Amino acid sequence: MLEHRKISGVYWSLASLHMMDCLDDLPKEEIIEWVFKTYDKDSGGFGANEQLDPQLLSTLSAVQILAIYNELDRLDMEKVVEYIKSLQNEDGSFSGDQWGEVDTRFSYGALLCLKIMNRLEDVDVDKAIDYVLRCRNFDGGFGCIPGAESHAGQIFCCVGALALTNSLNRTDVDLLGWWLSERQLPCGGFNGRPDKKEDVCYSWWVLSSMAMLGKIDWIDREKLTEFILKCQSPEGGIAYRPGGMPDVFHTFFGLGALSLMDCPDLKRIDPKYALGTEVVELIENVRN
């Protein structure tokens, strides 16, 4: 796993194992101990690996890992919340780290992290959603910043942000559902934008978005299932397309899509949280 994505790789692995009911196959305490080695006490954020700068998406992965293990109480929640608050900009957007890059991935990451911790009220949610909506395009999709091309990965982030804040009524769900359904190719897989090739990762980003929009029946589930299974390697894991090398990134997204299509061998995943529904129920029980 690349240094700059290691903590996300751990999250993808654990979320995959949870769907397969094999979470106990990895040592819980060793993993949690390592996660806290990536924690920056000064800022309250987590890095992608030990001795790397804190970053918003890495912080989200850390929080998701602790949620999977039902160990959120180990967090210094006030410090983590303050870190996320410090990354919200005046226009409602979020920066990914201290260097200031802005992207709708960070809007979703910030809102999801706070939602898991039951602290959404600590940021300006109205401004955050107004910014996300400014990233909407004429075709119904969303880009990484205002005026950027619609892309399935960014759409997942924007739809997720809207769903987490009960704001889906502020966008045209039918137009967006049409754009997403157009991503399915004759092979059954999805691409991320027009005139691009299929990739298993879009199976999750498109399908989870459609699930949140209530449009999952607009695609051919049977053909998508066949495509994902063709990407499975004889050595285990799922590749980006048939014949490719498997990795934890595409394995998680392939399993996640199969879970959303009610694969009988997998536990159900929640499309907003990208966590198992059992994990989300525990989070919500604590909140209530």
Coordinates of C-alpha atoms in Angstrom, one line a residue, residues 18 27 31 44 90 106 145 150 165-166 227 230 239 272 285:
H18 CA -16.8 -6.6 7.8
P27 CA -5.7 -8.1 15.1
I31 CA -4.6 -2.0 14.1
G44 CA -6.2 16.9 16.0
E90 CA -15.5 31.3 4.3
F106 CA -13.3 17.3 1.4
I145 CA -15.2 22.8 -7.7
S150 CA -19.3 16.2 -13.8
T165 CA -27.8 16.7 5.7
N166 CA -31.2 15.8 4.4
F227 CA -19.0 -7.5 -14.7
K230 CA -15.4 -11.2 -14.0
A239 CA -9.3 -5.8 -10.1
K272 CA -24.1 7.4 2.8
N285 CA -27.9 4.3 18.9

